[in-house]
PDB file of C-alpha atoms in Angstrom:
ATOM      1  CA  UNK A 287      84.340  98.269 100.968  1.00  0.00           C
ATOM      2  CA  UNK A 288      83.032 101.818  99.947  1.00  0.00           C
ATOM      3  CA  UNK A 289      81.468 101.917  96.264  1.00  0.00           C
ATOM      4  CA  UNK A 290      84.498 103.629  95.039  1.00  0.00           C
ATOM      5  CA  UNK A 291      87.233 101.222  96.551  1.00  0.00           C
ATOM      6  CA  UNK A 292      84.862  98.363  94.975  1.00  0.00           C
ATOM      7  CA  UNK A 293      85.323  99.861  91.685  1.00  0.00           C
ATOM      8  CA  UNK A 294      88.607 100.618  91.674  1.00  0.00           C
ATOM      9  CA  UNK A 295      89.022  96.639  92.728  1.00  0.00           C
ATOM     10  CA  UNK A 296      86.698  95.700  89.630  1.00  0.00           C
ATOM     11  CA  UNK A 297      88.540  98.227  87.118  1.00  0.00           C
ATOM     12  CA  UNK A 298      92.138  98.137  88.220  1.00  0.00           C
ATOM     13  CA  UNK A 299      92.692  94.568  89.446  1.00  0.00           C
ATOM     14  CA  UNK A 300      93.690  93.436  86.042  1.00  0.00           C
ATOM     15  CA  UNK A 301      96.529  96.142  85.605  1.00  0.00           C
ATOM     16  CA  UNK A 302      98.243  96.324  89.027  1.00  0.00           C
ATOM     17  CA  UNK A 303      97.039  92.861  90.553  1.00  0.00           C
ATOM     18  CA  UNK A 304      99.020  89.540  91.080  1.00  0.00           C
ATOM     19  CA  UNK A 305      97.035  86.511  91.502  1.00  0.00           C
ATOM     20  CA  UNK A 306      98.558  84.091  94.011  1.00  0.00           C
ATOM     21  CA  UNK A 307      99.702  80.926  92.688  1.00  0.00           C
ATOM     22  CA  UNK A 308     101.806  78.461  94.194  1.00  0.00           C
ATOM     23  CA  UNK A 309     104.897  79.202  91.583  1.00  0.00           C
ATOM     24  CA  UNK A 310     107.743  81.885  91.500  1.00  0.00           C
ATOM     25  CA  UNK A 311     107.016  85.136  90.282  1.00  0.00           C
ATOM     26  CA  UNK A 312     108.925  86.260  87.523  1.00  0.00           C
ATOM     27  CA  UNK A 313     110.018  89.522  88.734  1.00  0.00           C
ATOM     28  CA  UNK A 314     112.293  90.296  85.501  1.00  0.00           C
ATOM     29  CA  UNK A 315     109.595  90.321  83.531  1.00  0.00           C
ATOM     30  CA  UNK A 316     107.862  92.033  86.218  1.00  0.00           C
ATOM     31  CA  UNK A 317     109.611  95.185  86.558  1.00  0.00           C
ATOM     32  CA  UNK A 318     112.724  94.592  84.611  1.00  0.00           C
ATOM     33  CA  UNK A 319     116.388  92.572  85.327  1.00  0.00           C
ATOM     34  CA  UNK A 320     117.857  95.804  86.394  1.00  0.00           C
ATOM     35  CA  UNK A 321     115.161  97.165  88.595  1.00  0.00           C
ATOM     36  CA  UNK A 322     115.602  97.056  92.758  1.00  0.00           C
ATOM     37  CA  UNK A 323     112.627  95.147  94.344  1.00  0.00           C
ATOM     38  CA  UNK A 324     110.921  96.063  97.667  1.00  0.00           C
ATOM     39  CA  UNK A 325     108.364  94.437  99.145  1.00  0.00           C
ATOM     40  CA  UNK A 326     105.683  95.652 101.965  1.00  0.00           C
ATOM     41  CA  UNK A 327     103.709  93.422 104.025  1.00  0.00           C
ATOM     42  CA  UNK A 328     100.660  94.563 105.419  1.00  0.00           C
ATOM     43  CA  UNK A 329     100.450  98.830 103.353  1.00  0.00           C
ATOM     44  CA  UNK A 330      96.481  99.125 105.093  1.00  0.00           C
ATOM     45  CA  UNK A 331      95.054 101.815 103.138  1.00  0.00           C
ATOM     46  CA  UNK A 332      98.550 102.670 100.779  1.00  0.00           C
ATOM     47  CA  UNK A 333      98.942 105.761 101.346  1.00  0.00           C
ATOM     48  CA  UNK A 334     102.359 105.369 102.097  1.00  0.00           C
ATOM     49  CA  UNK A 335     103.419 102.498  99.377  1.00  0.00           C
ATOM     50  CA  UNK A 336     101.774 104.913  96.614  1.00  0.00           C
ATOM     51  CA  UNK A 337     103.955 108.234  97.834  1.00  0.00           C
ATOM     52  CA  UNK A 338     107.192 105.887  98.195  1.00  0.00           C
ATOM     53  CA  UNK A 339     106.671 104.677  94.767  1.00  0.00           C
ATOM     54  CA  UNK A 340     105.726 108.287  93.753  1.00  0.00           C
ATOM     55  CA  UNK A 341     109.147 109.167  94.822  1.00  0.00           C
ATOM     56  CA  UNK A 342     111.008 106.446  93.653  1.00  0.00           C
ATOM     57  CA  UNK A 343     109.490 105.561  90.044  1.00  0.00           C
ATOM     58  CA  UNK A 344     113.041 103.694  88.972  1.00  0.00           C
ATOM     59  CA  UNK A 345     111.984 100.927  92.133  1.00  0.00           C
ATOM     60  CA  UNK A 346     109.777  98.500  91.424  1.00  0.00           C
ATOM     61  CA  UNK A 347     107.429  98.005  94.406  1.00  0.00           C
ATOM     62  CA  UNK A 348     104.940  94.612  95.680  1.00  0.00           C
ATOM     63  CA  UNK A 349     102.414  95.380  98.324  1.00  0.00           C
ATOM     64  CA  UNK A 350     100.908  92.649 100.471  1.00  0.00           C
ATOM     65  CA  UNK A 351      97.777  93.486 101.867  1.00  0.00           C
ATOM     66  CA  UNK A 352      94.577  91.371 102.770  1.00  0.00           C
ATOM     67  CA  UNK A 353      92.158  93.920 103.944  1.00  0.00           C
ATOM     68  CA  UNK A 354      90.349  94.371 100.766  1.00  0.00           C
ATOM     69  CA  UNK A 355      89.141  98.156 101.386  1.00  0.00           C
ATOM     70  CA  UNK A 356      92.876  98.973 101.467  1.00  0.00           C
ATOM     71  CA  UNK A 357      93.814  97.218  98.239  1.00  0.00           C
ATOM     72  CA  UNK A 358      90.857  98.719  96.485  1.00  0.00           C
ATOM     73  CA  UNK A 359      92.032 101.956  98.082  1.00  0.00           C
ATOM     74  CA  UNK A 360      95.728 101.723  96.571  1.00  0.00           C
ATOM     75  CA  UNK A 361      94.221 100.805  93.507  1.00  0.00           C
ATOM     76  CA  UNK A 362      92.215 103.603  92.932  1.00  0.00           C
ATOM     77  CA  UNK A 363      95.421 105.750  94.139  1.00  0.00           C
ATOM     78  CA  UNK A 364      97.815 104.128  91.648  1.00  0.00           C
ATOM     79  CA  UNK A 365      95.411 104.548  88.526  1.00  0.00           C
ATOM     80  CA  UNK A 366      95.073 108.526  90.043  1.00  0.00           C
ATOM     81  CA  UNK A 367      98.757 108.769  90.135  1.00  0.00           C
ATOM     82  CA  UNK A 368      99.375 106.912  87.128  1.00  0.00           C
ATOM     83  CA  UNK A 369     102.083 105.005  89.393  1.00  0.00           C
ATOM     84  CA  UNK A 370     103.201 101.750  87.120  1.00  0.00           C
ATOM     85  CA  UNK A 371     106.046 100.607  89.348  1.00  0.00           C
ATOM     86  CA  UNK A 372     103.678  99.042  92.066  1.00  0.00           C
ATOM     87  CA  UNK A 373     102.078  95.262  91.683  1.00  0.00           C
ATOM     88  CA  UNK A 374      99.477  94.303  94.655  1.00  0.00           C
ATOM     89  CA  UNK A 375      98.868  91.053  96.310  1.00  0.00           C
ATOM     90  CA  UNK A 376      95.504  90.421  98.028  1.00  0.00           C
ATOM     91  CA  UNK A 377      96.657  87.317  99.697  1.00  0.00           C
ATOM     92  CA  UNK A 378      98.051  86.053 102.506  1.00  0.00           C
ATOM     93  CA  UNK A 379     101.778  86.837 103.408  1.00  0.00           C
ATOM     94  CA  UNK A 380     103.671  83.995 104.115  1.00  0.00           C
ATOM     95  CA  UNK A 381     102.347  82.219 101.274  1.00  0.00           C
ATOM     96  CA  UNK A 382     103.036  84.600  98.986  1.00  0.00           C
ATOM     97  CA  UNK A 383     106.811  85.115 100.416  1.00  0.00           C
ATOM     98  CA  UNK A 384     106.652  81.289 100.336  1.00  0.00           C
ATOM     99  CA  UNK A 385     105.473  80.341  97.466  1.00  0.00           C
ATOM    100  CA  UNK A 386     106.006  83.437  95.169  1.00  0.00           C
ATOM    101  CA  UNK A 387     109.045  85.025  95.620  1.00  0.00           C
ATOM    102  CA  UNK A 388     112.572  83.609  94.900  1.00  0.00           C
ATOM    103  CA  UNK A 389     115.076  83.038  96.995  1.00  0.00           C
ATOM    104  CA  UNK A 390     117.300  86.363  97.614  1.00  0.00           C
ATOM    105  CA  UNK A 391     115.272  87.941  94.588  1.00  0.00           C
ATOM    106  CA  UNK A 392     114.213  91.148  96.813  1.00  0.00           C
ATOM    107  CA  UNK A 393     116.508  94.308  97.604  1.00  0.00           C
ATOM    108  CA  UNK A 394     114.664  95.039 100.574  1.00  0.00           C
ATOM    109  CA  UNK A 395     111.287  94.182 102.694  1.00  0.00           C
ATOM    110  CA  UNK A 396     109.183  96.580 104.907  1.00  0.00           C
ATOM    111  CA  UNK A 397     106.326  96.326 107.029  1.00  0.00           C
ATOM    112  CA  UNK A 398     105.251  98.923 109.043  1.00  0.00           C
ATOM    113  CA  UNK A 399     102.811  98.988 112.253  1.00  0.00           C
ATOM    114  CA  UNK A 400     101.840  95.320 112.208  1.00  0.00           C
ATOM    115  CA  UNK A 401      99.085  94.330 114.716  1.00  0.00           C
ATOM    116  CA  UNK A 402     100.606  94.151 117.876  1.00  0.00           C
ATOM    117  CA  UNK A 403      98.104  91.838 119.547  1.00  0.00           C
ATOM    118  CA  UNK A 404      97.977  93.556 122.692  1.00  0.00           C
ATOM    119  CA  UNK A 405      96.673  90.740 124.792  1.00  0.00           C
ATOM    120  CA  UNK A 406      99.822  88.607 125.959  1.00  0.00           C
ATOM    121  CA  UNK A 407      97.114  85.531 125.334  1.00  0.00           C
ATOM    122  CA  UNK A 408      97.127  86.727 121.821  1.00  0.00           C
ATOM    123  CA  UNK A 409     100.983  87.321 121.413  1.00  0.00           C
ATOM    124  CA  UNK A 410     101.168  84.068 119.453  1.00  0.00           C
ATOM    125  CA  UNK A 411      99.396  85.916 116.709  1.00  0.00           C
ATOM    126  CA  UNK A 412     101.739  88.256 116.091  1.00  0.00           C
ATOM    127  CA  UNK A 413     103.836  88.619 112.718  1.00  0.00           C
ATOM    128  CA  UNK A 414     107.298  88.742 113.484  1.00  0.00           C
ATOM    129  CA  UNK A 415     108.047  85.755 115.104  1.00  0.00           C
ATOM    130  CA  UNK A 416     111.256  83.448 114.315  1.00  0.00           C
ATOM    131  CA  UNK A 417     109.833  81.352 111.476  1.00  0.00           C
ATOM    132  CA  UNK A 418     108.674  84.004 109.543  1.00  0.00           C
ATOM    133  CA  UNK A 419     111.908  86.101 109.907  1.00  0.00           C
ATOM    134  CA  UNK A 420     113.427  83.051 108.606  1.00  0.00           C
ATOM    135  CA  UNK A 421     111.514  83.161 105.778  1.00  0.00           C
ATOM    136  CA  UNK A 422     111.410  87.009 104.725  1.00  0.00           C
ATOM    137  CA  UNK A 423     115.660  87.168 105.382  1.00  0.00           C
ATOM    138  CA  UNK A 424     115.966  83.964 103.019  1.00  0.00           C
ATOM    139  CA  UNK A 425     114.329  86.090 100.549  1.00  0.00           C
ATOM    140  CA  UNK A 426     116.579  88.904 100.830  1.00  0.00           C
ATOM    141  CA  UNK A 427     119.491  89.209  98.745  1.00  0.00           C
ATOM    142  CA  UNK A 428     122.685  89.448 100.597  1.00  0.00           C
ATOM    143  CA  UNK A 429     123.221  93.064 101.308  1.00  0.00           C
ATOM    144  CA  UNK A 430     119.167  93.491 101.305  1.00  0.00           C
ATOM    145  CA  UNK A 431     117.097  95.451 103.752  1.00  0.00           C
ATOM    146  CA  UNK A 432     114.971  94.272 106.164  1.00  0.00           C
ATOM    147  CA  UNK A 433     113.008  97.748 107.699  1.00  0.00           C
ATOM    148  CA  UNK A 434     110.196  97.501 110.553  1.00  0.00           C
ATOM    149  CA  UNK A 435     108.554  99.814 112.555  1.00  0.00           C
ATOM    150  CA  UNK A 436     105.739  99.842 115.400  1.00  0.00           C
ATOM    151  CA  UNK A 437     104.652 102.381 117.645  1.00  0.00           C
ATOM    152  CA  UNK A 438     104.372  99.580 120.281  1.00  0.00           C
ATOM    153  CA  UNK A 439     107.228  99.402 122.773  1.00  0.00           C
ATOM    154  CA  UNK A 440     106.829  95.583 124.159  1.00  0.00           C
ATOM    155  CA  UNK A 441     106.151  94.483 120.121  1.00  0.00           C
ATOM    156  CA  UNK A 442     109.543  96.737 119.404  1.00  0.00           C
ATOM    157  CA  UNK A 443     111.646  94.974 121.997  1.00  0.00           C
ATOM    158  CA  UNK A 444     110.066  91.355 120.644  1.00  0.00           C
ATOM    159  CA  UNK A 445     110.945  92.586 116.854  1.00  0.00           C
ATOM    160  CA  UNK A 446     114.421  93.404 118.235  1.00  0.00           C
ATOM    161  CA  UNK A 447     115.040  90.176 120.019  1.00  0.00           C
ATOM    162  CA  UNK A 448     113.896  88.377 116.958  1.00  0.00           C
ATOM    163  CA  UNK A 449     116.184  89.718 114.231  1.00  0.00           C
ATOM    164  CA  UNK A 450     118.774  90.077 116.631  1.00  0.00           C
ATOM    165  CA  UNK A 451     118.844  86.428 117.129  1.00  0.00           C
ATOM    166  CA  UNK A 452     118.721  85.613 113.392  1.00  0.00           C
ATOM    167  CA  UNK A 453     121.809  84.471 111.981  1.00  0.00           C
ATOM    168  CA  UNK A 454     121.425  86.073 108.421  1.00  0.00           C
ATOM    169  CA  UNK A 455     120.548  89.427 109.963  1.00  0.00           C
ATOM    170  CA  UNK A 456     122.814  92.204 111.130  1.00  0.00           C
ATOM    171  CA  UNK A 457     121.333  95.371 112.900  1.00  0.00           C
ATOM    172  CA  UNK A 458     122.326  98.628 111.094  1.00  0.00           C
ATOM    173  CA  UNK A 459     121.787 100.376 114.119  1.00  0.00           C
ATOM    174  CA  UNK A 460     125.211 101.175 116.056  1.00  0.00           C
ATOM    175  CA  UNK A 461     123.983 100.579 119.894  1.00  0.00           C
ATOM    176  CA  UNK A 462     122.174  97.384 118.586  1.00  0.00           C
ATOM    177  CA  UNK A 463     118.804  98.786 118.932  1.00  0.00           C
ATOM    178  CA  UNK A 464     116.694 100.832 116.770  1.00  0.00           C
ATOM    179  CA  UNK A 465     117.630 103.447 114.085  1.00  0.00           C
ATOM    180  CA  UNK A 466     115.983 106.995 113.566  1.00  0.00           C
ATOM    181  CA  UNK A 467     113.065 107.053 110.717  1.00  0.00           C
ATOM    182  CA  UNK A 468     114.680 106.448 107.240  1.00  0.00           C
ATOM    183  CA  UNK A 469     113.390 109.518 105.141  1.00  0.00           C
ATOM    184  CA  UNK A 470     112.282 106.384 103.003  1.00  0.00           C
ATOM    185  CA  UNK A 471     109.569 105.834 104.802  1.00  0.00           C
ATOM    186  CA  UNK A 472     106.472 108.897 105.385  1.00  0.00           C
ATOM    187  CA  UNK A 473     104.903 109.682 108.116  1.00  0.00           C
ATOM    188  CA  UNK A 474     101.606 108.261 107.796  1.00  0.00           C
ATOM    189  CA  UNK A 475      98.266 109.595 109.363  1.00  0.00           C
ATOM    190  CA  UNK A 476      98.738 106.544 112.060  1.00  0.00           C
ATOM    191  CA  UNK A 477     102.001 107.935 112.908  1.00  0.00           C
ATOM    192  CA  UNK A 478     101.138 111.045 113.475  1.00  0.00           C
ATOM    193  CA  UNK A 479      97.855 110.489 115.284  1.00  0.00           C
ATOM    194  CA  UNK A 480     100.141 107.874 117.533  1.00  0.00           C
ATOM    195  CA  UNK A 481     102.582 110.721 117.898  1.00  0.00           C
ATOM    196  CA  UNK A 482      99.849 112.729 119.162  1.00  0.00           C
ATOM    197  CA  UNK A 483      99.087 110.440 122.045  1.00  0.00           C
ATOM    198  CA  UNK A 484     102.520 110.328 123.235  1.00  0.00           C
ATOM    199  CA  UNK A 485     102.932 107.157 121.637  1.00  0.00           C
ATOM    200  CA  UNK A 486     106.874 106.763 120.493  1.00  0.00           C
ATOM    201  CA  UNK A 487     107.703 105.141 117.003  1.00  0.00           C
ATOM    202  CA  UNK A 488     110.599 102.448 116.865  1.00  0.00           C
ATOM    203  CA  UNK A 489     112.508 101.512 113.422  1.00  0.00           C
ATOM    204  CA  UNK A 490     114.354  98.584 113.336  1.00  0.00           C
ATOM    205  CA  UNK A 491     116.869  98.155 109.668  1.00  0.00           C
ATOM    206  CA  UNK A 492     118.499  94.925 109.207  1.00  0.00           C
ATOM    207  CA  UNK A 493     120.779  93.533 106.867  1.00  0.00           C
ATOM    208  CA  UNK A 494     120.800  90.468 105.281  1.00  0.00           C
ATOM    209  CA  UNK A 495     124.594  89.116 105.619  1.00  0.00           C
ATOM    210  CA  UNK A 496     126.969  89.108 103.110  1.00  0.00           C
ATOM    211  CA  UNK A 497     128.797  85.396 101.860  1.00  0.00           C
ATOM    212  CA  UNK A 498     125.846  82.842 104.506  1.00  0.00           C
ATOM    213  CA  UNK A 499     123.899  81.043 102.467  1.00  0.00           C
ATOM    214  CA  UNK A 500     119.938  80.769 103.492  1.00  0.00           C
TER     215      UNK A 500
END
């Protein structure tokens, strides 16, 4: 961690941070009964999470993250911003979606370039895999969003086999593939240095289904 992100950890922690503990969040209290939730796994340096909730003060937002130079980073951006609809987990992410969060209690979930662990011995690694699709739809209330995105074409395909195959999950996409960027989501430096380099970005926007139980 830089000096700044450190102190920006130290300072800010107590105001934006969310300690993990095995026990539901109380997101009412949280944000408010009224207020939509959205969840991203995995904002790296949050950028992006702090100009979506820039945009969108009335949204309450939780950011997963476990690189600690990122969280410091966001930190430091939401105390610049003054941003107060954004709460930060520096944990890891199936435990918190576990252990934390509700069943149905979010209105939507992102995450956006996940490691695609090139290596096909490494595959295994990777994020979006059945179980853990299982997990973030239960969490989504019916109606909610699920949103991905990866600038990796053989990760895209796997991320589209996988929610395709999920029972509470319906592709909002009418060929049954991906979806053009959502202006909900900004370009990010990544992006456009990908973009650069020829390298093409997939979106992916599921649904959770309306009347299944999870």
């Amino acid at each position: 961690m830089t000096d700044a992100q450190q102190r920006a950890f130290d300072r800010e922690w107590r105001r934006w941070g969310l300690d993990y503990a095995a026990e539901a969040l109380d997101l009412d209290a949280t944000f408010g009964a009224d207020t939509p939730r959205v969840l991203e796994i995995g904002f790296g340096m949050g950028q992006s999470l702090a100009d979506m909730a820039a945009a969108s003060p009335e949204t309450g937002f939780i950011g997963i993250e476990v690189h600690r130079p990122g969280v410091g980073r966001l930190l430091h951006l939401l105390a610049e911003q003054g941003l107060g609809n954004v709460r930060v987990f520096c944990h890891d992410a199936v435990e918190v979606l576990r252990d934390c969060i509700a069943a149905e209690a979010l209105d939507a979930v992102q995450i956006f370039f996940p490691d695609p662990w090139h290596k096909k011995r490494h595959h295994k690694r990777r994020l979006i895999q059945p179980d853990f699709v299982d997990l973030v739809a239960s969490r989504l209330r019916p109606g909610g969003r699920l949103h991905l995105a990866t600038d990796w074409e053989p990760y895209a395909e796997q991320m589209l086999e996988v929610l395709s195959d999920n029972p509470l999950l319906q592709n909002t996409a009418e060929n049954g593939g991906f979806v053009p960027r959502p202006e909900s989501r900004p370009l990010t430096r990544f992006e456009q240095r990908g973009t650069r380099l020829g390298h093409g970005v997939r979106d992916l926007v599921f649904t959770r289904r309306q009347g299944m139980a999870s």
